[in-house]
Short mmCIF file of N, CA and C in Angstrom, two decimals:
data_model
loop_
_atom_site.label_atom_id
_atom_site.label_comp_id
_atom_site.label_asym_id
_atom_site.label_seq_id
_atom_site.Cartn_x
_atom_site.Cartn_y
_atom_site.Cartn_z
N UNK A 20 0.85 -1.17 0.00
CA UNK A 20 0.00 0.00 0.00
C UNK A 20 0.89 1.22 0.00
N UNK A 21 0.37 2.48 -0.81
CA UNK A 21 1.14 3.39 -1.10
C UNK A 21 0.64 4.40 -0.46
N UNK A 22 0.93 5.52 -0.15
CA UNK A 22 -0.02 7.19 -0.11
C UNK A 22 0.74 8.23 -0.78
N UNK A 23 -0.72 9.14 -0.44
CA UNK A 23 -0.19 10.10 -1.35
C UNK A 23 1.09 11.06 -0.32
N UNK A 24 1.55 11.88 -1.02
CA UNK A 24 2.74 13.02 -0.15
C UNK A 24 2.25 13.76 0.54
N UNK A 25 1.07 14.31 0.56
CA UNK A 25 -0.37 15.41 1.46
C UNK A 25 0.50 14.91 2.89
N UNK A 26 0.62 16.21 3.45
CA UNK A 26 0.75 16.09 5.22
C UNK A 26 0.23 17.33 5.89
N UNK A 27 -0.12 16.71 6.74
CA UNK A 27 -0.66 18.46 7.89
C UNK A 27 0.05 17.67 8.67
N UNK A 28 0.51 19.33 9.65
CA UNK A 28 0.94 18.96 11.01
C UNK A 28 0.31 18.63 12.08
N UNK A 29 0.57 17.84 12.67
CA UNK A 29 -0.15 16.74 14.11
C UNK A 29 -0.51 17.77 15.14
N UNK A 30 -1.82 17.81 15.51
CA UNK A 30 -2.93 18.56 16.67
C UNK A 30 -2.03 18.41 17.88
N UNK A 31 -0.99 17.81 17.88
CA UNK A 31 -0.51 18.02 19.20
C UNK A 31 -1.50 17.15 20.45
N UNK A 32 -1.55 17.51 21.32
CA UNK A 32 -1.61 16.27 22.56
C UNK A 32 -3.51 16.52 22.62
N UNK A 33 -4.25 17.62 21.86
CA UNK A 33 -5.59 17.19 21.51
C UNK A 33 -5.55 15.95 21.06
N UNK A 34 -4.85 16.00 19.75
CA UNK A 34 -5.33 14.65 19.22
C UNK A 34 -5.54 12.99 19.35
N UNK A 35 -4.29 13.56 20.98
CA UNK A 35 -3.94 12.22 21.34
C UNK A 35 -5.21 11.09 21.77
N UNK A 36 -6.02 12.10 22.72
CA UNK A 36 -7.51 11.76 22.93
C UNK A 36 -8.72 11.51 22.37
N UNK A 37 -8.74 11.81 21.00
CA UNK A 37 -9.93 11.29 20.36
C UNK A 37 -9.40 9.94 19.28
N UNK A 38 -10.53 9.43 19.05
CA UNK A 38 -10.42 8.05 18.04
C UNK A 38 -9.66 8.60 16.74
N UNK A 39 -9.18 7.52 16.36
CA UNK A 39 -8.85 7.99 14.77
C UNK A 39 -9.70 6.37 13.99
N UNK A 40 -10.23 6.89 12.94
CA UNK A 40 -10.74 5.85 12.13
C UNK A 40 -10.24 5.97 11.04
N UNK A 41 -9.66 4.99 10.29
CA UNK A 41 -8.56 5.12 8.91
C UNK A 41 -9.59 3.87 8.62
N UNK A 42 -10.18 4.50 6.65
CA UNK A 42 -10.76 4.09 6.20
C UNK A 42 -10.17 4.36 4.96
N UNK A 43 -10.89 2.84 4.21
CA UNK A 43 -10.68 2.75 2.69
C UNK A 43 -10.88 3.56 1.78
N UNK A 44 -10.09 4.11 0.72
CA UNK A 44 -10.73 4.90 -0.34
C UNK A 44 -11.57 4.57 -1.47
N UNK A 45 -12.96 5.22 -0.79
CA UNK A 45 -14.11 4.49 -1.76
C UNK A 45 -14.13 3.79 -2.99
N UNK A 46 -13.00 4.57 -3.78
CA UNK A 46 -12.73 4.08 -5.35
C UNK A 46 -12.47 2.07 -5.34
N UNK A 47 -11.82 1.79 -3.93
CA UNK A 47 -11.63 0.76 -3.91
C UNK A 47 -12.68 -0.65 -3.46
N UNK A 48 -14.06 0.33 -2.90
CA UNK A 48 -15.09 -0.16 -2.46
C UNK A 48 -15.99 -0.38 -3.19
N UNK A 49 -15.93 -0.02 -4.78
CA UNK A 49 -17.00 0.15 -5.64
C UNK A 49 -17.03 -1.24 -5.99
N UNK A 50 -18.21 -1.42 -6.70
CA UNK A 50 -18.27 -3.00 -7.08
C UNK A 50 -17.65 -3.46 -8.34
N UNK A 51 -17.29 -2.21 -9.60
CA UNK A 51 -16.34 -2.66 -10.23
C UNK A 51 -15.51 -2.90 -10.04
N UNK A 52 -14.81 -2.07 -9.38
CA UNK A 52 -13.00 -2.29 -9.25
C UNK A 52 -13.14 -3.68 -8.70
N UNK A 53 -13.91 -3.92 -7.37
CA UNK A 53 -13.81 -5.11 -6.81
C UNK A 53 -14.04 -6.39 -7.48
N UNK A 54 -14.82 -6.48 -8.57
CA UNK A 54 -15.13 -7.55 -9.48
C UNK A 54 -13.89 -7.41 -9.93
N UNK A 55 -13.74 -6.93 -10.62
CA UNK A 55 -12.48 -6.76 -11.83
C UNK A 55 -11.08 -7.18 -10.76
N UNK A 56 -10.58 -6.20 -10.07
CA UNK A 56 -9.67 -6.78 -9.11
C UNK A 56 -9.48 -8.00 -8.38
N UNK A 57 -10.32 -8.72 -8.21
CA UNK A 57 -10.97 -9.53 -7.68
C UNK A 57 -10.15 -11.08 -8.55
N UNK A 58 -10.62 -10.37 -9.69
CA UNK A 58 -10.84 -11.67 -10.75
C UNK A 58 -9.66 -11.57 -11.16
N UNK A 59 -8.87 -10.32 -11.23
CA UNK A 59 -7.09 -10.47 -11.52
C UNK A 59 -6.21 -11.38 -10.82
N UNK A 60 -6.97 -10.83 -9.58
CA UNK A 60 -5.87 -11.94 -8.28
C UNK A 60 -6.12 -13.42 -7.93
N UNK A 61 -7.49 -13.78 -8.60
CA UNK A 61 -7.81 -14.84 -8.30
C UNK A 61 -7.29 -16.16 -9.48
N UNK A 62 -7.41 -15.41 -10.61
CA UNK A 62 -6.71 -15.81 -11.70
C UNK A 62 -5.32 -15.07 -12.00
N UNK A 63 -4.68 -14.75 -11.22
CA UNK A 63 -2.98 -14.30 -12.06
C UNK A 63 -3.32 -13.83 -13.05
N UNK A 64 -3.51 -12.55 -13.10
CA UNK A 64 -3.94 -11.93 -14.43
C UNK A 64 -3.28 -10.45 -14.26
N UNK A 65 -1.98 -9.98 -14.96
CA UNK A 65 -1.58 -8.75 -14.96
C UNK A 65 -2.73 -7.90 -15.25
N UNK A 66 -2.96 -6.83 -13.79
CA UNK A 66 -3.66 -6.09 -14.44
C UNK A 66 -3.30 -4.70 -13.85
N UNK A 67 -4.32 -3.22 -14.45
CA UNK A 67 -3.76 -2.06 -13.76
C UNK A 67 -4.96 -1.32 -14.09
N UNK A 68 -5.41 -0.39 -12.84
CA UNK A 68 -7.00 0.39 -12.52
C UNK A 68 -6.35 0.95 -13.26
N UNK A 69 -7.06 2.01 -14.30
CA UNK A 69 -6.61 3.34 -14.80
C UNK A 69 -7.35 4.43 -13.96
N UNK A 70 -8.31 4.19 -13.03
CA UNK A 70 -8.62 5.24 -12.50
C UNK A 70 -7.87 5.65 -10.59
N UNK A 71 -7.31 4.19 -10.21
CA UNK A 71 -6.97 4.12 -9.10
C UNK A 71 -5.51 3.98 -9.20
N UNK A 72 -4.89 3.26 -10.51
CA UNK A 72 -3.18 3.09 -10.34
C UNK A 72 -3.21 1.91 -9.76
N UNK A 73 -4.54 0.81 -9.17
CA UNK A 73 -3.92 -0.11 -8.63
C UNK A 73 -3.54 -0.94 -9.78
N UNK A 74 -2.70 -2.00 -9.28
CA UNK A 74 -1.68 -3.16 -10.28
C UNK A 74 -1.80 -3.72 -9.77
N UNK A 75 -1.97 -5.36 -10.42
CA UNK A 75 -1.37 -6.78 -10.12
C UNK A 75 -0.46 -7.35 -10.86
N UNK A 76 0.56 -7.93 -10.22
CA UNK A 76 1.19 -8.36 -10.53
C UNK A 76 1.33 -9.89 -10.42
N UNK A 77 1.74 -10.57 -11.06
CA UNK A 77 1.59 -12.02 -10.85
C UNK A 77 3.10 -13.06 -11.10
N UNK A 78 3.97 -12.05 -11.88
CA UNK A 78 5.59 -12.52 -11.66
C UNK A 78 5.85 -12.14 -10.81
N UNK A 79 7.35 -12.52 -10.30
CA UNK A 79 7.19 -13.82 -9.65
C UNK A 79 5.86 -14.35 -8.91
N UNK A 80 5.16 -14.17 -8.28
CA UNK A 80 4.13 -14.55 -7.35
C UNK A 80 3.33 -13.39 -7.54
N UNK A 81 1.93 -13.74 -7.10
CA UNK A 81 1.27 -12.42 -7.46
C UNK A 81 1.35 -11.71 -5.74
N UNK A 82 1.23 -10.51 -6.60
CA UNK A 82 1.15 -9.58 -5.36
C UNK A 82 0.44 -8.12 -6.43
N UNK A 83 0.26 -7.46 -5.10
CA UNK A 83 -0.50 -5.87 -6.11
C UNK A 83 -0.10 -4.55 -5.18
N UNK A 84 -0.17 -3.74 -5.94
CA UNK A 84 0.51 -2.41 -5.19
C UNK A 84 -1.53 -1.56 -5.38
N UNK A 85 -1.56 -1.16 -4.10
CA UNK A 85 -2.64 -0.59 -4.05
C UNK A 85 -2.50 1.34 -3.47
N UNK A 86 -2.38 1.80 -4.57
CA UNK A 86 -1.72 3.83 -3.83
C UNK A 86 -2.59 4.29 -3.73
N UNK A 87 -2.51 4.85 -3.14
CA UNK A 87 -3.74 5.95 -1.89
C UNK A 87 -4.89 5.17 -1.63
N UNK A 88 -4.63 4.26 -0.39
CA UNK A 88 -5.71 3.01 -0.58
C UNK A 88 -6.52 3.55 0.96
N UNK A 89 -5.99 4.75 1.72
CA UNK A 89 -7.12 4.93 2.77
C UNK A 89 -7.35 6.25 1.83
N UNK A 90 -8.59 6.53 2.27
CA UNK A 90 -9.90 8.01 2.33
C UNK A 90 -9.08 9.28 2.95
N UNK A 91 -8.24 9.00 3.80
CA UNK A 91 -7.83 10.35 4.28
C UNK A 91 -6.41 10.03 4.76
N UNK A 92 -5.93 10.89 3.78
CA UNK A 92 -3.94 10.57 4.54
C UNK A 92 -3.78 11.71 5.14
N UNK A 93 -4.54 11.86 5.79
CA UNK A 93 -4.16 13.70 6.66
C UNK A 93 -3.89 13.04 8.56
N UNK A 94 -4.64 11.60 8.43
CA UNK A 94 -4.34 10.80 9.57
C UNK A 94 -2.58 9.91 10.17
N UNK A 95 -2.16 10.01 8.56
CA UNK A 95 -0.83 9.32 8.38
C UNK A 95 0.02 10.53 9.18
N UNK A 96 0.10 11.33 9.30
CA UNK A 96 0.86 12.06 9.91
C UNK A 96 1.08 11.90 11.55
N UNK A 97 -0.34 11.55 12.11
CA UNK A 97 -0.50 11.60 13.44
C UNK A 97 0.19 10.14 13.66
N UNK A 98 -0.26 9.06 12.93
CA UNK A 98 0.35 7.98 12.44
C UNK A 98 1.51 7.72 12.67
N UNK A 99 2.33 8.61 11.80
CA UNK A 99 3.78 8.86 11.44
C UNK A 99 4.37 8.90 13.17
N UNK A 100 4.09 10.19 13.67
CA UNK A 100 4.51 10.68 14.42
C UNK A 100 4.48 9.63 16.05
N UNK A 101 3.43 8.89 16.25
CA UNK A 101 3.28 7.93 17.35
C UNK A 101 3.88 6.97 17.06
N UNK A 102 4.10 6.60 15.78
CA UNK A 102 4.85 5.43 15.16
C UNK A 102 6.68 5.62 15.99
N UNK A 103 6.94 7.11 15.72
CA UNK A 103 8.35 7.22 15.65
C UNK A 103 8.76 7.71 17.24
N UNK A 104 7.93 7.64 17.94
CA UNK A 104 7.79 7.73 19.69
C UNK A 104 7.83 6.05 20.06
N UNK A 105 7.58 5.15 19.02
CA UNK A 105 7.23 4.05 19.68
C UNK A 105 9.29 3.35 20.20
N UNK A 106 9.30 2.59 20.67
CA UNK A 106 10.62 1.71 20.80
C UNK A 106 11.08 1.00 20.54
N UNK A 107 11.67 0.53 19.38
CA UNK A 107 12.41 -0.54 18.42
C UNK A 107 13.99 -1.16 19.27
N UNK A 108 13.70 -2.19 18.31
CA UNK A 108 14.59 -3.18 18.40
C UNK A 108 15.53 -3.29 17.47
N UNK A 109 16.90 -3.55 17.51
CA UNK A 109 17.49 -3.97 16.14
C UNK A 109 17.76 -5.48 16.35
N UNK A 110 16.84 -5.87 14.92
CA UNK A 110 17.04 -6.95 14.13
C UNK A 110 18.07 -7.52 13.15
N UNK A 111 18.73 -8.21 13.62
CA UNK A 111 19.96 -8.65 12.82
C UNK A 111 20.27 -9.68 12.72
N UNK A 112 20.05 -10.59 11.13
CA UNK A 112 21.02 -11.95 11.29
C UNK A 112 21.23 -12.03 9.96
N UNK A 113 21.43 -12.99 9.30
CA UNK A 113 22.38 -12.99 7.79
C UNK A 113 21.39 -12.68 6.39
N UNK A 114 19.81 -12.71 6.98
CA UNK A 114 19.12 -11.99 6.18
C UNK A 114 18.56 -10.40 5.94
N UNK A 115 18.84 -10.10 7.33
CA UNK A 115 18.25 -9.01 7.51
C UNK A 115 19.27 -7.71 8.54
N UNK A 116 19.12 -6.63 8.52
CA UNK A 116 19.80 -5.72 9.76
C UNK A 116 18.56 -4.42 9.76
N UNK A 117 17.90 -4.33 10.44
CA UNK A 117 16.91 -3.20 10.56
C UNK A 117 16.22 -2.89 12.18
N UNK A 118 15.15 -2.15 12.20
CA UNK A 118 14.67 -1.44 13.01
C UNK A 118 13.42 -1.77 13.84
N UNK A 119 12.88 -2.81 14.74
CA UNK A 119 11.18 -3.28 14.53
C UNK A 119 10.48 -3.10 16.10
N UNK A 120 9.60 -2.23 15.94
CA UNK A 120 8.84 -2.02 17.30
C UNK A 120 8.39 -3.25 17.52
N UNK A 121 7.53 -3.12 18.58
CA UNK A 121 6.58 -4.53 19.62
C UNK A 121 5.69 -4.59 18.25
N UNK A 122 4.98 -5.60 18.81
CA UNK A 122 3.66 -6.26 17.44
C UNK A 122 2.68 -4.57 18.13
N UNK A 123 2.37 -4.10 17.37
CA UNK A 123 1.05 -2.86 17.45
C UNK A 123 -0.01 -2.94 17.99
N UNK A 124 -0.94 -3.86 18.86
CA UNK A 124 -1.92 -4.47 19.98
C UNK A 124 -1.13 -4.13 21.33
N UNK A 125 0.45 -4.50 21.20
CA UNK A 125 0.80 -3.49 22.57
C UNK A 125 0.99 -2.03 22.34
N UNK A 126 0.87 -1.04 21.54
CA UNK A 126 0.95 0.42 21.46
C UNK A 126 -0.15 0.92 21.65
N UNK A 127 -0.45 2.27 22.28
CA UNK A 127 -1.70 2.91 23.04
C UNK A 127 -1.58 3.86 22.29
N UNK A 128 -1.18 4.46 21.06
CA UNK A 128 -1.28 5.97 20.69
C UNK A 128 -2.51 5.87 19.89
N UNK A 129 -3.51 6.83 19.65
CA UNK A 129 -4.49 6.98 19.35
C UNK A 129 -4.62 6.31 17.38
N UNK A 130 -3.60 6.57 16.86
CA UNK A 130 -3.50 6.71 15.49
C UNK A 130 -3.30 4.91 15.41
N UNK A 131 -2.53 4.65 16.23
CA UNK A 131 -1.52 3.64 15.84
C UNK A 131 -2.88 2.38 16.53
N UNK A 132 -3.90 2.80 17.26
CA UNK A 132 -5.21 1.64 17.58
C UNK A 132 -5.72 1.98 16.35
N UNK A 133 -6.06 2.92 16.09
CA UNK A 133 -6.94 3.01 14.89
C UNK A 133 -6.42 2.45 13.44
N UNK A 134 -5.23 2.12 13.44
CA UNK A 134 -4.70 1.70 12.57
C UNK A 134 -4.86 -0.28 12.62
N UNK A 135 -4.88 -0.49 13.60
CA UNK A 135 -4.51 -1.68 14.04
C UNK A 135 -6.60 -2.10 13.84
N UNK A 136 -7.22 -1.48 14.33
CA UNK A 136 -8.18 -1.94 14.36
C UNK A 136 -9.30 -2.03 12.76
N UNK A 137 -8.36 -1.04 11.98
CA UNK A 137 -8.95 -0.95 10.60
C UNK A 137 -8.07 -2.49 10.35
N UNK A 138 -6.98 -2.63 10.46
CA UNK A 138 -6.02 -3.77 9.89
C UNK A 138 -7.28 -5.44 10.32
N UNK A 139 -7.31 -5.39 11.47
CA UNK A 139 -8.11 -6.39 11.76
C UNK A 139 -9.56 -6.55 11.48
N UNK A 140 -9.90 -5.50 11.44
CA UNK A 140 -11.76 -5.62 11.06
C UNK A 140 -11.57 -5.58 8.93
N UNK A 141 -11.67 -3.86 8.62
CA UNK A 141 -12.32 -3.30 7.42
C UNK A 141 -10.89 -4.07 6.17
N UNK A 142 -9.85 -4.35 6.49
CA UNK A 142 -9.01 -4.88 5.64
C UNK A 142 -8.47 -5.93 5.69
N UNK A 143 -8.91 -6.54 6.63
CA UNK A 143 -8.94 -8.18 6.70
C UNK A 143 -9.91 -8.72 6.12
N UNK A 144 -11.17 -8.04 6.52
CA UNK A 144 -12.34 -8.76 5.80
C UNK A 144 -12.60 -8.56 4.23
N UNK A 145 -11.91 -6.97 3.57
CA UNK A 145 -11.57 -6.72 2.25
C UNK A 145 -10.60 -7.46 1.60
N UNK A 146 -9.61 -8.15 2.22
CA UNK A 146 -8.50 -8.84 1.51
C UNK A 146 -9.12 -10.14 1.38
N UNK A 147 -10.16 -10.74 2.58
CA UNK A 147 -10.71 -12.02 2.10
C UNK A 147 -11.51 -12.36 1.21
N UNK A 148 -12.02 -11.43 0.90
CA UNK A 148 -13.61 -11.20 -0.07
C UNK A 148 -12.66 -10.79 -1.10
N UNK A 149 -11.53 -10.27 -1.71
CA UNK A 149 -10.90 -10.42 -2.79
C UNK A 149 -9.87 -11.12 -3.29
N UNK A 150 -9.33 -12.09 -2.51
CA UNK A 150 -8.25 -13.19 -2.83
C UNK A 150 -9.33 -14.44 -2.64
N UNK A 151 -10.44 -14.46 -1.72
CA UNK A 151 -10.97 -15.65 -1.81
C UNK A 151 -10.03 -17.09 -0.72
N UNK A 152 -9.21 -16.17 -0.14
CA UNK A 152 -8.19 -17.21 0.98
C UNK A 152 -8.86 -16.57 2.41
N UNK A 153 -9.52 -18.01 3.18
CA UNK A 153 -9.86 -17.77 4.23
C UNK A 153 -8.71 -17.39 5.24
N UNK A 154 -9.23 -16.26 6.18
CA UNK A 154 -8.25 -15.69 7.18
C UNK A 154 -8.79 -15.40 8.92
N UNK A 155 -7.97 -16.34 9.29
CA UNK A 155 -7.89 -16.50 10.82
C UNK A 155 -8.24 -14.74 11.68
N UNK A 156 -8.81 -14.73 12.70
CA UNK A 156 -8.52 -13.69 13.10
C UNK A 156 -7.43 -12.56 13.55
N UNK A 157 -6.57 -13.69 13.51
CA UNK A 157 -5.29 -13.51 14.03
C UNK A 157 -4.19 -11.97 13.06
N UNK A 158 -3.82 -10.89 13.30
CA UNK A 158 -3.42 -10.37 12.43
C UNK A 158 -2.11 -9.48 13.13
N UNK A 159 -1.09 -9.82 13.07
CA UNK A 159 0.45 -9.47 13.18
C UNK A 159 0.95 -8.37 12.44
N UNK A 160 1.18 -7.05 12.81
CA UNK A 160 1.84 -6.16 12.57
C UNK A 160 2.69 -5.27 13.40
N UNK A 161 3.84 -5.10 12.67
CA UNK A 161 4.85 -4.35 13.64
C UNK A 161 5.07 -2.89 12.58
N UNK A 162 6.32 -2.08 12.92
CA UNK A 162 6.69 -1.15 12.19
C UNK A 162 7.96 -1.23 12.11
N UNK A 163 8.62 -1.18 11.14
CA UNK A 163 10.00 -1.06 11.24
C UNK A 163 10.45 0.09 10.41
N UNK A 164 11.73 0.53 10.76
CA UNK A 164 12.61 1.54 9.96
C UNK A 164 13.69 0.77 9.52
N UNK A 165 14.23 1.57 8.77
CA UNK A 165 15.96 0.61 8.35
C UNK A 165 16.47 2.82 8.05
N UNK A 166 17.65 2.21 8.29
CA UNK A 166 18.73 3.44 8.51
C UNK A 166 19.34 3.17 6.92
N UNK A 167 20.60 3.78 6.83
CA UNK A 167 21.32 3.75 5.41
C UNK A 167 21.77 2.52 5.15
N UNK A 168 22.47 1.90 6.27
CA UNK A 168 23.04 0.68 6.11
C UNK A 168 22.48 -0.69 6.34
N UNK A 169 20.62 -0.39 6.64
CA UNK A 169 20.45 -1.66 6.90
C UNK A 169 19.83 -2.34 6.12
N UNK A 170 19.50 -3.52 5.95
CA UNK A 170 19.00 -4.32 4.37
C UNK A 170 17.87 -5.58 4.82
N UNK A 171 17.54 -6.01 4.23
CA UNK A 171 16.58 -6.91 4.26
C UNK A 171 16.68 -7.48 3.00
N UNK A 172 17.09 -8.73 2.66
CA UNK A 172 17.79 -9.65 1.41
C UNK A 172 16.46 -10.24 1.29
N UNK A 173 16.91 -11.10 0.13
CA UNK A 173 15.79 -11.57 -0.57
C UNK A 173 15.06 -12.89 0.54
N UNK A 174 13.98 -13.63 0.85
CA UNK A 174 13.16 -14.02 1.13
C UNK A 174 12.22 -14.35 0.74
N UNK A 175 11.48 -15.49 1.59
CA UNK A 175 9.87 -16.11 1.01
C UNK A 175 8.91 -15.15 1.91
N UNK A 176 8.65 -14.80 2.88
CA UNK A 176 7.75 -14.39 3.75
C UNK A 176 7.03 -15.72 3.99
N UNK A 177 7.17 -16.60 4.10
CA UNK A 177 6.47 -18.07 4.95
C UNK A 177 6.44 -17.76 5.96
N UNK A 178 5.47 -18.01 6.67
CA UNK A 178 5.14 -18.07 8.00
C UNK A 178 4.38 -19.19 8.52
N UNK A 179 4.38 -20.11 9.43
CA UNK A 179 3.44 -20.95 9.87
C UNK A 179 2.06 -20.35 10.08
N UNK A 180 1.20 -20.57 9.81
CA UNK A 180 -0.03 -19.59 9.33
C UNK A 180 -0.30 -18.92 8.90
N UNK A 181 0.85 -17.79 8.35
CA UNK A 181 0.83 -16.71 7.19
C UNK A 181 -0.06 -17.18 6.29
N UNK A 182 -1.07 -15.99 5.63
CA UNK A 182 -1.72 -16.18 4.60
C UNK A 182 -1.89 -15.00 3.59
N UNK A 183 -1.10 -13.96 3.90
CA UNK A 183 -1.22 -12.84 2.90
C UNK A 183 -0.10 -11.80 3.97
N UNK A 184 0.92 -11.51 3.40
CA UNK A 184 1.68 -10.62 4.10
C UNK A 184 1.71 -8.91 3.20
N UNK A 185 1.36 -8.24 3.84
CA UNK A 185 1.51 -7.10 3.43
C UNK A 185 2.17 -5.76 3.83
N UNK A 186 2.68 -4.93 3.31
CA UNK A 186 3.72 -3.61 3.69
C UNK A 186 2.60 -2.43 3.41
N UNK A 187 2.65 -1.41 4.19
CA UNK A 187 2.29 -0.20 4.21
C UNK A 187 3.19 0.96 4.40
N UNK A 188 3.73 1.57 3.15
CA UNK A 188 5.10 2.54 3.29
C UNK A 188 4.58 3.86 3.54
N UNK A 189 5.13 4.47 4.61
CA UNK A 189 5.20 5.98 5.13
C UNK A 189 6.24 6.36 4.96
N UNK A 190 6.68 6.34 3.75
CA UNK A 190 7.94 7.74 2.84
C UNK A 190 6.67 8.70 2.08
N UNK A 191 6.64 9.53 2.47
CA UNK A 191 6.30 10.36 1.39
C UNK A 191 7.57 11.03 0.28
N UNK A 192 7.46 10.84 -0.75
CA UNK A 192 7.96 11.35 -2.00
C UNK A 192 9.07 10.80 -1.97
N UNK A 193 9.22 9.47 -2.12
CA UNK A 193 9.86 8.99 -2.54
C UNK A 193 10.85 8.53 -3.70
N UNK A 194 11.80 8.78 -4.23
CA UNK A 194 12.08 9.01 -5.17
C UNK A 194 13.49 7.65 -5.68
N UNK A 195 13.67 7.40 -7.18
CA UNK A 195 14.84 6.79 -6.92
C UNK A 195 16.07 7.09 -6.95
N UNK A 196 16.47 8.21 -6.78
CA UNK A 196 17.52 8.68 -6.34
C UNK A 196 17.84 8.77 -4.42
N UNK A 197 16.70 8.60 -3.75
CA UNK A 197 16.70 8.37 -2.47
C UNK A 197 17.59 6.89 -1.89
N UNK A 198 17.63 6.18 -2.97
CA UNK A 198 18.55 4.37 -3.40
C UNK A 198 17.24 3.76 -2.67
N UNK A 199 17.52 2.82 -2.41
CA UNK A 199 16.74 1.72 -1.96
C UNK A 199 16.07 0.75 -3.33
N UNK A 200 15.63 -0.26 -3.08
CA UNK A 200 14.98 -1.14 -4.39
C UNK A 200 13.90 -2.07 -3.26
N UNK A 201 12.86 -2.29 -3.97
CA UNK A 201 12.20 -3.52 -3.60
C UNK A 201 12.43 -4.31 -4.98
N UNK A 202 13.19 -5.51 -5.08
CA UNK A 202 13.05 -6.59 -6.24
C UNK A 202 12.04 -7.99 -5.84
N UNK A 203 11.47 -8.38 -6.66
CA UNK A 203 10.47 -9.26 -6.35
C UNK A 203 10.85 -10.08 -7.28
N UNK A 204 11.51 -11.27 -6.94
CA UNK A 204 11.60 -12.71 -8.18
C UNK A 204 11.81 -14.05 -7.18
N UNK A 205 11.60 -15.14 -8.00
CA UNK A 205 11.43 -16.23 -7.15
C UNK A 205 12.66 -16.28 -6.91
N UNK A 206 12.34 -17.43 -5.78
CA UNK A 206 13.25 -17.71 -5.08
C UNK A 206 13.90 -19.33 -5.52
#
């Protein structure tokens, strides 16, 4: 999942106290896209919204890039900001060297429940109703950073119960001169 670059600055310690609800962007709720999308991923079928930018991809494995997939990125900021208060770990062994908070069910910041609770209800139940792969309640997310030097090598993402692993990037404007690569080929 992608967003757009849009930021306002964070309400400060108001905000800390009210709910945040991070919701889907309608375009993705309509019943075309969802048929049509639907039927790409279910059959491996390269495809690409022209009105949304979403893509599937199906080399190596299918996967799909979905950009500006919540209703309001004016929440990603508050997001951003509780995210980078939270307390990481460094992760390091011959695949990986990076940055990874607690699983997100232990974090209390207002943005970062509301995030967690869209993940488990409105996009768990959207990812099942469009891959058609039944999914446990169970739903695991952390946050990580990586610094200049840290990497994350190629991999399966297997998990003993894994059934759909997904990334949500908070770079705004990202560019490729910034370096970094995601490559995707079998393994």
């Amino acid at each position: 999942l992608q967003r757009k670059t849009t930021r306002r600055a964070s309400s400060g310690s108001a905000s800390k106290a009210r709910r945040f609800t991070f919701e889907m962007n309608c375009a993705y709720k309509t019943d075309g896209f969802r048929n049509t999308f639907s039927t790409a991923l279910r059959d491996r079928m390269p495809w690409t919204d022209a009105s949304t930018g979403a893509t599937v991809y199906v080399d190596p494995f299918p996967c799909c890039v979905l950009s500006n997939f919540l209703s309001d990125d004016t929440l990603l900021s508050q997001l951003e900001d509780e995210l980078k208060a939270e307390t990481f770990h460094q992760k390091s062994n011959d695949l990986y060297k990076f940055w990874q908070s607690d699983d997100l069910r232990e974090c209390r910041g207002a943005a970062i429940s509301g995030l967690r609770d869209f993940l488990v209800s409105d996009l768990r139940d959207w990812m099942q109703d469009m891959t058609g792969i039944s999914l446990t309640e169970q739903v695991d997310a952390t946050c990580s950073k990586y610094s200049s030097t840290d990497t994350l090598l190629c991999h399966d993402d297997e998990l003993e119960g894994r059934r759909i692993a997904f990334i949500f990037y908070l770079v705004p404007g990202w560019t490729e001169s910034d370096g970094g690569l995601v490559l995707l080929k079998p393994i």
